[in-house]
mmCIF file of C-alpha atoms in Angstrom:
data_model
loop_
_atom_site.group_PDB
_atom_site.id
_atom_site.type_symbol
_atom_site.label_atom_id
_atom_site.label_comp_id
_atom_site.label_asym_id
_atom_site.label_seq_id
_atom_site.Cartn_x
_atom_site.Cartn_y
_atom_site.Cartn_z
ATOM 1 C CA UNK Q 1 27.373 -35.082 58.698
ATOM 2 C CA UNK Q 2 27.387 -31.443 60.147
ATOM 3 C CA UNK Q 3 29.788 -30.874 57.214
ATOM 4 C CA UNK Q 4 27.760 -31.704 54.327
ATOM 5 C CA UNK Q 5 24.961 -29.944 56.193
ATOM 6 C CA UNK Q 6 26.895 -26.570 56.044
ATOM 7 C CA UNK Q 7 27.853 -26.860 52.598
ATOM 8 C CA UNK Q 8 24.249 -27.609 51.602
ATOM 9 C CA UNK Q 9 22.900 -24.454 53.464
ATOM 10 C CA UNK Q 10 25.770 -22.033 51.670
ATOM 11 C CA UNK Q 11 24.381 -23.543 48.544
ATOM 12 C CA UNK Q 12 21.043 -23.013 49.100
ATOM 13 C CA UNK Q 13 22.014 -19.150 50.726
ATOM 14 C CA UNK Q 14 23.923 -18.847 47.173
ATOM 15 C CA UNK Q 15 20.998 -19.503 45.175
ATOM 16 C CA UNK Q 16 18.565 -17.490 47.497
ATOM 17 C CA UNK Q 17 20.995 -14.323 46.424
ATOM 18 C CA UNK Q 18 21.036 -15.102 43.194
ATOM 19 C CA UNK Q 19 17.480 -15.013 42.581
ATOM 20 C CA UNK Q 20 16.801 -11.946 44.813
ATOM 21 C CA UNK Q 21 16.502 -10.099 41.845
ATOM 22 C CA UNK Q 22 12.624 -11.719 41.717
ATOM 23 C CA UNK Q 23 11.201 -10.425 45.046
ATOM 24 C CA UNK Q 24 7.746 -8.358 44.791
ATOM 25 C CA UNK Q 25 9.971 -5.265 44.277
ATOM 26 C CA UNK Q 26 12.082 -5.946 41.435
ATOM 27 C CA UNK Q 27 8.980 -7.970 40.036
ATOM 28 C CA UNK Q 28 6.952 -5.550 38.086
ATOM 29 C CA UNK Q 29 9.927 -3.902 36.654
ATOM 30 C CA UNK Q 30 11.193 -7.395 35.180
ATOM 31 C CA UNK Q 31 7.938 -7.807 34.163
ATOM 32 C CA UNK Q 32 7.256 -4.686 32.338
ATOM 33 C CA UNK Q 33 10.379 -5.003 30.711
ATOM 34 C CA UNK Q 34 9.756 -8.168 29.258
ATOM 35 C CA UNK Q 35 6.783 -7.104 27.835
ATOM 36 C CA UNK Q 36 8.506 -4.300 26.364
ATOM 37 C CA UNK Q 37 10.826 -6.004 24.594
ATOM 38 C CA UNK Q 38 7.966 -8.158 22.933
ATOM 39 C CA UNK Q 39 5.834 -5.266 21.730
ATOM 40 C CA UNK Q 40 9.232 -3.988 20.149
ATOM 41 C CA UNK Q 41 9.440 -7.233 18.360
ATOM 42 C CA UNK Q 42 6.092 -7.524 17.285
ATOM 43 C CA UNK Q 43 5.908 -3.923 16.446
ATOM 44 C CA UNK Q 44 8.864 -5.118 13.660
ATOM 45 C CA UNK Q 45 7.548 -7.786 12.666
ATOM 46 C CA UNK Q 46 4.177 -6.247 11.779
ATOM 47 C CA UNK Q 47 5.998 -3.456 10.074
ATOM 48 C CA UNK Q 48 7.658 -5.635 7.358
ATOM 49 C CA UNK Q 49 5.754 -5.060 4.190
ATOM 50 C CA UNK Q 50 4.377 -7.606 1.679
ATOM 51 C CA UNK Q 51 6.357 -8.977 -1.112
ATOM 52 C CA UNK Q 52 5.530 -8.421 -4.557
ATOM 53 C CA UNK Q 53 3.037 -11.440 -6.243
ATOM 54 C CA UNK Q 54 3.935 -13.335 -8.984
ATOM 55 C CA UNK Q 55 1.182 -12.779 -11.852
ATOM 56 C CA UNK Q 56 -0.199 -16.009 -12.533
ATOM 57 C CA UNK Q 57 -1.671 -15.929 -16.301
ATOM 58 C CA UNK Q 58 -3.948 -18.841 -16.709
ATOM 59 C CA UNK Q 59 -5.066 -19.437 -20.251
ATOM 60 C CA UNK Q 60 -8.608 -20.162 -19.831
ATOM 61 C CA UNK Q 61 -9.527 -17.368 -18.042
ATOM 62 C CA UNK Q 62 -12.251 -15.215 -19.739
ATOM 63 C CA UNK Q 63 -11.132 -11.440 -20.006
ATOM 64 C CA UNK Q 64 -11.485 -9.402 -17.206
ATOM 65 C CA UNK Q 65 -11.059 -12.093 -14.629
ATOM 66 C CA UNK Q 66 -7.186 -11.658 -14.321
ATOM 67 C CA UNK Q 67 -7.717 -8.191 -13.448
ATOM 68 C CA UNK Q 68 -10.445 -8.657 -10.564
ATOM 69 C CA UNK Q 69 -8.580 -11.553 -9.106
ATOM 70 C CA UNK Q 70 -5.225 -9.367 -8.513
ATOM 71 C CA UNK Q 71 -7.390 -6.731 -7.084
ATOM 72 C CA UNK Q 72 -8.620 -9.450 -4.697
ATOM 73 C CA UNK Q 73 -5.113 -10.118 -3.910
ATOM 74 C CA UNK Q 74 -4.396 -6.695 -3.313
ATOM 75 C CA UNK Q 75 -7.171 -5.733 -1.273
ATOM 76 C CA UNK Q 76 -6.780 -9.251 1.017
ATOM 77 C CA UNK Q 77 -3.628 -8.350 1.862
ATOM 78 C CA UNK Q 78 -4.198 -5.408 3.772
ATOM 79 C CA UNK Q 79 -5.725 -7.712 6.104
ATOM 80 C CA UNK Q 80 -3.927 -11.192 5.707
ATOM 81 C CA UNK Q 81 -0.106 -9.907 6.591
ATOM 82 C CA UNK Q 82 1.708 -10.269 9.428
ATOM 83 C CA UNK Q 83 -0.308 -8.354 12.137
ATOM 84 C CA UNK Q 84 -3.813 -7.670 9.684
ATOM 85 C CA UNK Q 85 -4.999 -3.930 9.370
ATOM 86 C CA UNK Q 86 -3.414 -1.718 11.478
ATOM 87 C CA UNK Q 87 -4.547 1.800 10.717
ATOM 88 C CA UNK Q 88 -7.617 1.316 13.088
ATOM 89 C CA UNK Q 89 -5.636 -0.475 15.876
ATOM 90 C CA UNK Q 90 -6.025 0.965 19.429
ATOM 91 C CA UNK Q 91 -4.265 -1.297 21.198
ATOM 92 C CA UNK Q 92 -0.393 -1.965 21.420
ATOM 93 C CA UNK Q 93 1.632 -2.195 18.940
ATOM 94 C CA UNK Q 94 -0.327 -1.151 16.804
ATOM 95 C CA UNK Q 95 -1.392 2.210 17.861
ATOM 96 C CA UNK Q 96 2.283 2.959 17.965
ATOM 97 C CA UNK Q 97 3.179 1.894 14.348
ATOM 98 C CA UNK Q 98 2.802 4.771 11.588
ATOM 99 C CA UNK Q 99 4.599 3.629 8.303
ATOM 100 C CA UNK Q 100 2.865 0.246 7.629
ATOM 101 C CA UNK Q 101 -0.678 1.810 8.385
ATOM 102 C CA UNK Q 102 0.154 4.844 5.778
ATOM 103 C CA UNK Q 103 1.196 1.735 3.351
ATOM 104 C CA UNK Q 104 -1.920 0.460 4.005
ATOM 105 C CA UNK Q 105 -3.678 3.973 3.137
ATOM 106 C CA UNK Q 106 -1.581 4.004 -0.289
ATOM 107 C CA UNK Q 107 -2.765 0.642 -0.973
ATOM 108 C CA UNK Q 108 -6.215 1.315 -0.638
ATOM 109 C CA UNK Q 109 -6.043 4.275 -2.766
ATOM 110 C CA UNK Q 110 -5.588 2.091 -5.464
ATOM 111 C CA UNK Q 111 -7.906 -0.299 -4.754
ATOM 112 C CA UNK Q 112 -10.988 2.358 -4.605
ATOM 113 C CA UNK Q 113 -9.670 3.263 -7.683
ATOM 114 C CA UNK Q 114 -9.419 0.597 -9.709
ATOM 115 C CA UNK Q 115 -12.828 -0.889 -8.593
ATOM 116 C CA UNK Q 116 -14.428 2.351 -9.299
ATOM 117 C CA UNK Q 117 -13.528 2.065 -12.736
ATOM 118 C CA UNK Q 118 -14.373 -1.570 -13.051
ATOM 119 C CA UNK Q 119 -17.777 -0.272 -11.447
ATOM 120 C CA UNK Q 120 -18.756 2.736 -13.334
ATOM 121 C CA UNK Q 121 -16.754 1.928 -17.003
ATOM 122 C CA UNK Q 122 -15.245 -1.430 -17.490
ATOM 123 C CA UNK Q 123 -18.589 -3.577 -16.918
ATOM 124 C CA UNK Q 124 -20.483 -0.936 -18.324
ATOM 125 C CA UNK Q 125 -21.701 -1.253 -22.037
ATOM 126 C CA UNK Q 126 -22.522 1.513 -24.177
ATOM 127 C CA UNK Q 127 -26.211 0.561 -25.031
ATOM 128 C CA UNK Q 128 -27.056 -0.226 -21.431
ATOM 129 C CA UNK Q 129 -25.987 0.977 -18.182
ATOM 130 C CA UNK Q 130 -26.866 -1.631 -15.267
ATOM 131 C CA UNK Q 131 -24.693 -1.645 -12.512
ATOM 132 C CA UNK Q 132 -23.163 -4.970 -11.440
ATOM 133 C CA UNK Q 133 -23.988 -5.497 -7.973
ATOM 134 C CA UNK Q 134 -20.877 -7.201 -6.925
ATOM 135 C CA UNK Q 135 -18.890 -4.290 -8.376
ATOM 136 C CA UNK Q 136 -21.513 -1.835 -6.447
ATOM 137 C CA UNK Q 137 -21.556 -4.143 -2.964
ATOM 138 C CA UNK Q 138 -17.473 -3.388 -3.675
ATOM 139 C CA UNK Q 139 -17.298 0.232 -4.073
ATOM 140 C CA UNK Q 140 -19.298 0.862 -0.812
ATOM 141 C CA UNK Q 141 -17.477 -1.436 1.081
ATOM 142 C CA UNK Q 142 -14.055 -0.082 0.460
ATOM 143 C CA UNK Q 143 -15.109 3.607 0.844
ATOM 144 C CA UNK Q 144 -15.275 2.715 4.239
ATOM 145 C CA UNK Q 145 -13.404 4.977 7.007
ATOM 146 C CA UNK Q 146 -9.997 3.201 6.650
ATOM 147 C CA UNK Q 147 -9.790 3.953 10.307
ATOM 148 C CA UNK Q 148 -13.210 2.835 11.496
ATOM 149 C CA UNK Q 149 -12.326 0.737 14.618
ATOM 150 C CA UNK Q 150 -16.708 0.015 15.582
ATOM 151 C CA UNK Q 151 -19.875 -0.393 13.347
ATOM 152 C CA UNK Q 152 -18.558 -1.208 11.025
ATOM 153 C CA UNK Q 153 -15.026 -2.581 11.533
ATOM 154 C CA UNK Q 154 -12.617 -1.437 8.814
ATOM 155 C CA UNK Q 155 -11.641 -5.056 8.150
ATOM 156 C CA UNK Q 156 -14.815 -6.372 8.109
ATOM 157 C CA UNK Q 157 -15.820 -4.082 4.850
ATOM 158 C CA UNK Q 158 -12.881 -5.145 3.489
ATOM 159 C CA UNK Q 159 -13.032 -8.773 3.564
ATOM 160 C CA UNK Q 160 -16.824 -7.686 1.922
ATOM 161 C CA UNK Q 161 -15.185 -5.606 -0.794
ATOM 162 C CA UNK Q 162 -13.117 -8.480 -1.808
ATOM 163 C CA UNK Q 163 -15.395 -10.920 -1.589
ATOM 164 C CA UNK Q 164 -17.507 -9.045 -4.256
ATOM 165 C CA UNK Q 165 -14.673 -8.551 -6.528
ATOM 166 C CA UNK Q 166 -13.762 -12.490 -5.786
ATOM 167 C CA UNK Q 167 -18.015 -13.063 -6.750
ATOM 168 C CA UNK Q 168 -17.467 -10.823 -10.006
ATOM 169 C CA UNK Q 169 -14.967 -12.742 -11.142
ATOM 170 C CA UNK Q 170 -16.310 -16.298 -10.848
ATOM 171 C CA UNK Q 171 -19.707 -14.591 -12.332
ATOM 172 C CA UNK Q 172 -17.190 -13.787 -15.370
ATOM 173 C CA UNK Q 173 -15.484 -17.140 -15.730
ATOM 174 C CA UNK Q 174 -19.089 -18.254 -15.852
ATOM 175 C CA UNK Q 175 -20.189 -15.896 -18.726
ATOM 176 C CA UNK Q 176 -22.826 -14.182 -16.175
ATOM 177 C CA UNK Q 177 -20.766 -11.043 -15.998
ATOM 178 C CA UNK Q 178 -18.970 -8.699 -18.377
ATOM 179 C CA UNK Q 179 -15.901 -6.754 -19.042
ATOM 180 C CA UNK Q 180 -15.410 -4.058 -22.135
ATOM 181 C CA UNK Q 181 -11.717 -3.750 -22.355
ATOM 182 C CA UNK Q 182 -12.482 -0.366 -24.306
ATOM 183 C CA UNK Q 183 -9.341 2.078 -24.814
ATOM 184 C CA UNK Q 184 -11.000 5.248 -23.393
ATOM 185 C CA UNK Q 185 -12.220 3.273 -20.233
ATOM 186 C CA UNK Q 186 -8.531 2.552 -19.964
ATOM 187 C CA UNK Q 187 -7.794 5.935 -20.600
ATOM 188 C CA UNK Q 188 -9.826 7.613 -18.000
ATOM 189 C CA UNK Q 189 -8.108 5.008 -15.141
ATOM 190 C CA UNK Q 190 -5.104 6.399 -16.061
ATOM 191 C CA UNK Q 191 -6.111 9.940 -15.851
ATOM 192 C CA UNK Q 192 -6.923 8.997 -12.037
ATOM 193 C CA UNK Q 193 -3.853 7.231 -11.487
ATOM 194 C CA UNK Q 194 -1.882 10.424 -12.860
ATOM 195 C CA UNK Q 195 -4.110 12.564 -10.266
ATOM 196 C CA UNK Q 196 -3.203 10.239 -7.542
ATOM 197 C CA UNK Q 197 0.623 9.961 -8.455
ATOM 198 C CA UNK Q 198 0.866 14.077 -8.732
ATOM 199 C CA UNK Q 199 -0.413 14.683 -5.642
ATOM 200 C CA UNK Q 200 2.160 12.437 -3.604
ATOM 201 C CA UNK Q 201 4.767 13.540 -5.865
ATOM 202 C CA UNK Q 202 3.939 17.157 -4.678
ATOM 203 C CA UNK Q 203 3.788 16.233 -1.264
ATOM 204 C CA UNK Q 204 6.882 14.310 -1.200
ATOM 205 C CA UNK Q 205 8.716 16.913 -3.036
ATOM 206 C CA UNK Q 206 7.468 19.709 -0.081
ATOM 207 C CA UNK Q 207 9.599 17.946 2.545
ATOM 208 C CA UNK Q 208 12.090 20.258 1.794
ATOM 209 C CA UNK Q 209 10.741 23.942 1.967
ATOM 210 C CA UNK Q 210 12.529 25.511 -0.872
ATOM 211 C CA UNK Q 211 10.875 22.401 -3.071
ATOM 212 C CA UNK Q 212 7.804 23.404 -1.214
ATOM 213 C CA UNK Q 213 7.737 26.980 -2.551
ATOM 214 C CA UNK Q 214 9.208 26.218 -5.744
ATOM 215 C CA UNK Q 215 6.364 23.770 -6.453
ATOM 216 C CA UNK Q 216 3.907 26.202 -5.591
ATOM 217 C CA UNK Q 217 5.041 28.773 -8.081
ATOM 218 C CA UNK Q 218 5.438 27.069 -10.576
ATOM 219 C CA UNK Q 219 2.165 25.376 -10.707
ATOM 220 C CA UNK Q 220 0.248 28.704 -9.274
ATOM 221 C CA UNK Q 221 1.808 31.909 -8.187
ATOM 222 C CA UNK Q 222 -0.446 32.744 -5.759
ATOM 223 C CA UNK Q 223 -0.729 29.789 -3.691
ATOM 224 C CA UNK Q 224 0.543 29.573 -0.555
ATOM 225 C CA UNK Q 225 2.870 26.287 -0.522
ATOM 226 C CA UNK Q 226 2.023 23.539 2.026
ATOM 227 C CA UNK Q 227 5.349 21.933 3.664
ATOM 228 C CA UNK Q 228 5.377 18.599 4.606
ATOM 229 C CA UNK Q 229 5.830 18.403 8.159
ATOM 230 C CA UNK Q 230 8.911 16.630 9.553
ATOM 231 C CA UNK Q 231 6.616 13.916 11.458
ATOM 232 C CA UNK Q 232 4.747 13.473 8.528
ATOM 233 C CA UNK Q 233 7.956 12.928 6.305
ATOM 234 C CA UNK Q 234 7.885 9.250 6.557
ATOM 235 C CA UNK Q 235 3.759 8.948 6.622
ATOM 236 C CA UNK Q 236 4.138 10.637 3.163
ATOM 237 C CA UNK Q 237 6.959 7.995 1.839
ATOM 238 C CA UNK Q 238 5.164 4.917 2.793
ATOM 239 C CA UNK Q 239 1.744 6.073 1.336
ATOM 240 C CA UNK Q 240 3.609 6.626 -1.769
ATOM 241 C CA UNK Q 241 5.450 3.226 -1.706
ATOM 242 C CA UNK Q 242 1.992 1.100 -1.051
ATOM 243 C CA UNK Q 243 0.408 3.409 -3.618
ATOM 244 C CA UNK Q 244 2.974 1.936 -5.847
ATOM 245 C CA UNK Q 245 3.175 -1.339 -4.742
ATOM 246 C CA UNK Q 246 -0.248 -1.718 -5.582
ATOM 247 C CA UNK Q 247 0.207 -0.106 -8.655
ATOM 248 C CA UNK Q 248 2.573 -2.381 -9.970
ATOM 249 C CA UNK Q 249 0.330 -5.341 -9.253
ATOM 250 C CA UNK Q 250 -1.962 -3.423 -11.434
ATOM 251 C CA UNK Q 251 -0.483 -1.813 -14.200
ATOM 252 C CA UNK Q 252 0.736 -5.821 -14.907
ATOM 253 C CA UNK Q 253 -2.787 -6.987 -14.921
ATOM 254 C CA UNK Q 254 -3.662 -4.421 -17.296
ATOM 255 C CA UNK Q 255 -0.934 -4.875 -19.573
ATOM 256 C CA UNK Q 256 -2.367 -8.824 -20.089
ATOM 257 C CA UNK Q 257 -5.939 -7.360 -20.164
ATOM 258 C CA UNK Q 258 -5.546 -4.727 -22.712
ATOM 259 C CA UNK Q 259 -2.898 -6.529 -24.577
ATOM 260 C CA UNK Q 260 -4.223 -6.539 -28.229
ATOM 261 C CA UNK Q 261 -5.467 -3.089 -27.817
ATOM 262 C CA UNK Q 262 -2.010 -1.736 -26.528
ATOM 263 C CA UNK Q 263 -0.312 -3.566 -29.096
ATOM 264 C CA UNK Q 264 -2.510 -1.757 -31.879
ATOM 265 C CA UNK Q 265 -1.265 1.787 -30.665
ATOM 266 C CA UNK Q 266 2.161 0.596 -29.614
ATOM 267 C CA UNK Q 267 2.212 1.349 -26.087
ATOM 268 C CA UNK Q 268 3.024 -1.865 -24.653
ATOM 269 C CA UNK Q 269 6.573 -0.178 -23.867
ATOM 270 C CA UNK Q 270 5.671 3.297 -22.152
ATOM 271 C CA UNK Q 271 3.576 0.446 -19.830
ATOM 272 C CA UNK Q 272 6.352 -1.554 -19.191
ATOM 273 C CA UNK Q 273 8.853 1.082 -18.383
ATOM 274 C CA UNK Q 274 6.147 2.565 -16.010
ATOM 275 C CA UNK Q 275 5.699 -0.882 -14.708
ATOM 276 C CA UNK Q 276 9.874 -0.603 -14.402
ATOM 277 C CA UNK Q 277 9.796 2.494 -12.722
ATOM 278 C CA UNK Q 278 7.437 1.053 -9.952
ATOM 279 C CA UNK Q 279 9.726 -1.906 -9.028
ATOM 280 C CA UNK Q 280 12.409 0.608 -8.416
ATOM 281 C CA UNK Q 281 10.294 2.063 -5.373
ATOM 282 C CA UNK Q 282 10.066 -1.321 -3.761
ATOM 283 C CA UNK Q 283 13.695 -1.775 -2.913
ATOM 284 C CA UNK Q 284 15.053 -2.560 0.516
ATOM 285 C CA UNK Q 285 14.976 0.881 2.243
ATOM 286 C CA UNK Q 286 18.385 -0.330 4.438
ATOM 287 C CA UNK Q 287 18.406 2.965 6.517
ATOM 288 C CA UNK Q 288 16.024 2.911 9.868
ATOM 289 C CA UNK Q 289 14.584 5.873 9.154
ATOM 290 C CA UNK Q 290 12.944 7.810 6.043
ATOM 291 C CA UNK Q 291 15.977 10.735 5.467
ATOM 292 C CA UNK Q 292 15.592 13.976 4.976
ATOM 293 C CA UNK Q 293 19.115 14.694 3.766
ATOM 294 C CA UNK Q 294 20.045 17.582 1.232
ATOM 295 C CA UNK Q 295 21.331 16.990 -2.289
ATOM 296 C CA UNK Q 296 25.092 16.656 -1.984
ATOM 297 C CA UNK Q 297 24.941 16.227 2.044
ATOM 298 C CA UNK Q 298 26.025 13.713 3.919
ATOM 299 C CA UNK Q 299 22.453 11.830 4.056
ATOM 300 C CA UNK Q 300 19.878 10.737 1.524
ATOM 301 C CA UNK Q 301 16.643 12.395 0.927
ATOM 302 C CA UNK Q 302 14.600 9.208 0.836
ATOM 303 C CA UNK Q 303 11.450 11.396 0.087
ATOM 304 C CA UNK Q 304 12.764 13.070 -3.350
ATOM 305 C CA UNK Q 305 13.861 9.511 -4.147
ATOM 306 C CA UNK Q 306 10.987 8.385 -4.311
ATOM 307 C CA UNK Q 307 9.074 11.686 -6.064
ATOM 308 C CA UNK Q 308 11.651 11.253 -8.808
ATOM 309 C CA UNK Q 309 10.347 7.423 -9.323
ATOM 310 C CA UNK Q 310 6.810 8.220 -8.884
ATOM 311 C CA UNK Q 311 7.072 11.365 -11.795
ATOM 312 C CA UNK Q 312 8.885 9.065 -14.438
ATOM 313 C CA UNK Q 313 6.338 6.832 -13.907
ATOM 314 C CA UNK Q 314 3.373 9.735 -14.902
ATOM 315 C CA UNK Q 315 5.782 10.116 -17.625
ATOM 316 C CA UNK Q 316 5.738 7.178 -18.937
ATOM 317 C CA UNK Q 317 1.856 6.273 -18.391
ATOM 318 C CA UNK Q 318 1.106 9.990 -20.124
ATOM 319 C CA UNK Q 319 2.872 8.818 -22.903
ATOM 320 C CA UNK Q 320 0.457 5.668 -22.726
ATOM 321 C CA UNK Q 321 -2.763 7.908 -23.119
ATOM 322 C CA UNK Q 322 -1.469 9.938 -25.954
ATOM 323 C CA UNK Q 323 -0.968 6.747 -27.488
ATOM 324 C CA UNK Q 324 -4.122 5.610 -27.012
ATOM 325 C CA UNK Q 325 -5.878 9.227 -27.447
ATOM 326 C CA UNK Q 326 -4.118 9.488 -31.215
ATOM 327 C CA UNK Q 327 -5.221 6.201 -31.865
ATOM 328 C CA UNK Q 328 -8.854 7.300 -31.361
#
């Protein structure tokens, strides 16, 4: 009996060792690495960006509605993916994540964009000029502070922004709203689309000083160029690739939308390739980090990538507006 009572007691002096690594010392620094880990894994998770959306064409939607229901699409998703908005977080992860929140900024670009045109030209006619309120209600809610954590909440404007666009668009279906798909309301998006897409080119391009100066020069001699900063290399990069992503989503909705008109002037293909160009920026970026390599150096220069996508794509939409400016 005394036997199996020793053996019991080395087993139980066994396990007592074994699990000495959870007295109150050790403790907190088990803890606290645990929780690291997990805010490293959420902090991935929430950094994944959206997929592309299919472009559901229904044919007995009214004109106008296709349009304002992918711009609802767009806009929910900056707060319906994997860890909602994140530019206004101030708690962990969030606070620590950059590159989804600047995809979030590029995004939203867009979006003001779009539903300032749909605001002040698209439901406009040209013998009378009443605002539509949903389109009004939307323009003031997503000119909020995209990083407004308190009175009001940057997600909470949001969610009202799309909900007017959502409200427009039923109000269309129903005959109570209207749309004028007219050429030079088209025209004039584009022209702040090519604003848009010049400026991040130019900013993407001064990651590199010697682009930087170049730029400058050419463009105005006396300016002093503006280098992109090396922390702000891939802030830059990932507003340009939600600018586009959002762009793309777009671009497609406008190519069903003005369809008979871009037909007329034939520039149904300058749209598509621009809408071609755009999908190239959304490939897998395999590398961890946005490069800053030189041309023929051992690393990519993720950043000139990009600006080299982003200014075929002005090409291509400039050609669109001569089109339609000829046709005029």
């Amino acid at each position: 009996m005394d036997g199996w009572q020793d053996k019991l007691d080395e087993h139980l002096e066994a396990l007592r060792d074994r699990w000495a690594i959870w007295d109150l010392g050790s403790l907190p620094t088990v803890v606290f690495f645990l929780v690291f880990f997990c805010m490293c894994g959420l902090g991935w998770y929430w950094s994944r960006e959206p997929e592309r959306m299919p472009l559901e064409v229904s044919s007995d939607a009214k004109r106008g509605q296709l349009l304002a229901t992918v711009l609802v699409k767009v806009g929910t998703t900056l707060h319906d993916k994997p860890g909602g908005y994140l530019r206004n977080d101030m708690l962990v992860p969030g606070i620590f994540l950059d590159n989804v929140p600047a995809w979030e900024l590029g995004v939203l670009q867009q979006v003001r964009n779009m539903t300032r045109s749909l605001h002040r030209d698209m439901s406009l006619s040209h013998a009378q000029f009443i605002e539509d309120r949903d389109l009004l209600a939307a323009e003031s809610a997503f000119n909020v502070n995209a990083e407004s954590w308190l009175f009001p909440t940057a997600e909470s404007e949001l969610r009202r922004g799309a909900e007017a666009i959502a409200s427009y668009s039923d109000r269309l279906g129903r005959g109570e709203a209207r749309f004028y798909p007219r050429v030079e309301y088209l025209r004039r998006w584009l022209t702040d689309v090519d604003a848009d897409l010049g400026r991040l080119s130019t900013r993407l391009n001064a990651a590199l000083p010697d682009n930087a100066v170049t730029l400058s020069a050419a463009d105005e001699p006396l300016a002093q160029a503006t280098q992109t900063s090396w922390l702000a290399i891939d802030d830059v990069f990932y507003e340009a690739r939600g600018n586009a992503w959002a762009l793309l989503h777009l671009l497609k909705a406008i190519e069903v939308e003005f369809g008979p008109e871009l037909a007329q002037r034939q520039a149904q293909l300058s749209l598509r390739a621009a809408i071609h160009e755009l999908e190239a920026t959304q490939q897998t970026l395999w590398s961890p980090v946005v490069l800053n390599g030189s041309g023929f150096g051992l690393f990519a220069n993720h950043s000139l990538v990009m600006a080299n996508y982003l200014n075929r794509t002005q090409t291509d939409l400039a050609d669109v507006r001569r089109l339609l400016a000829e046709s005029d």
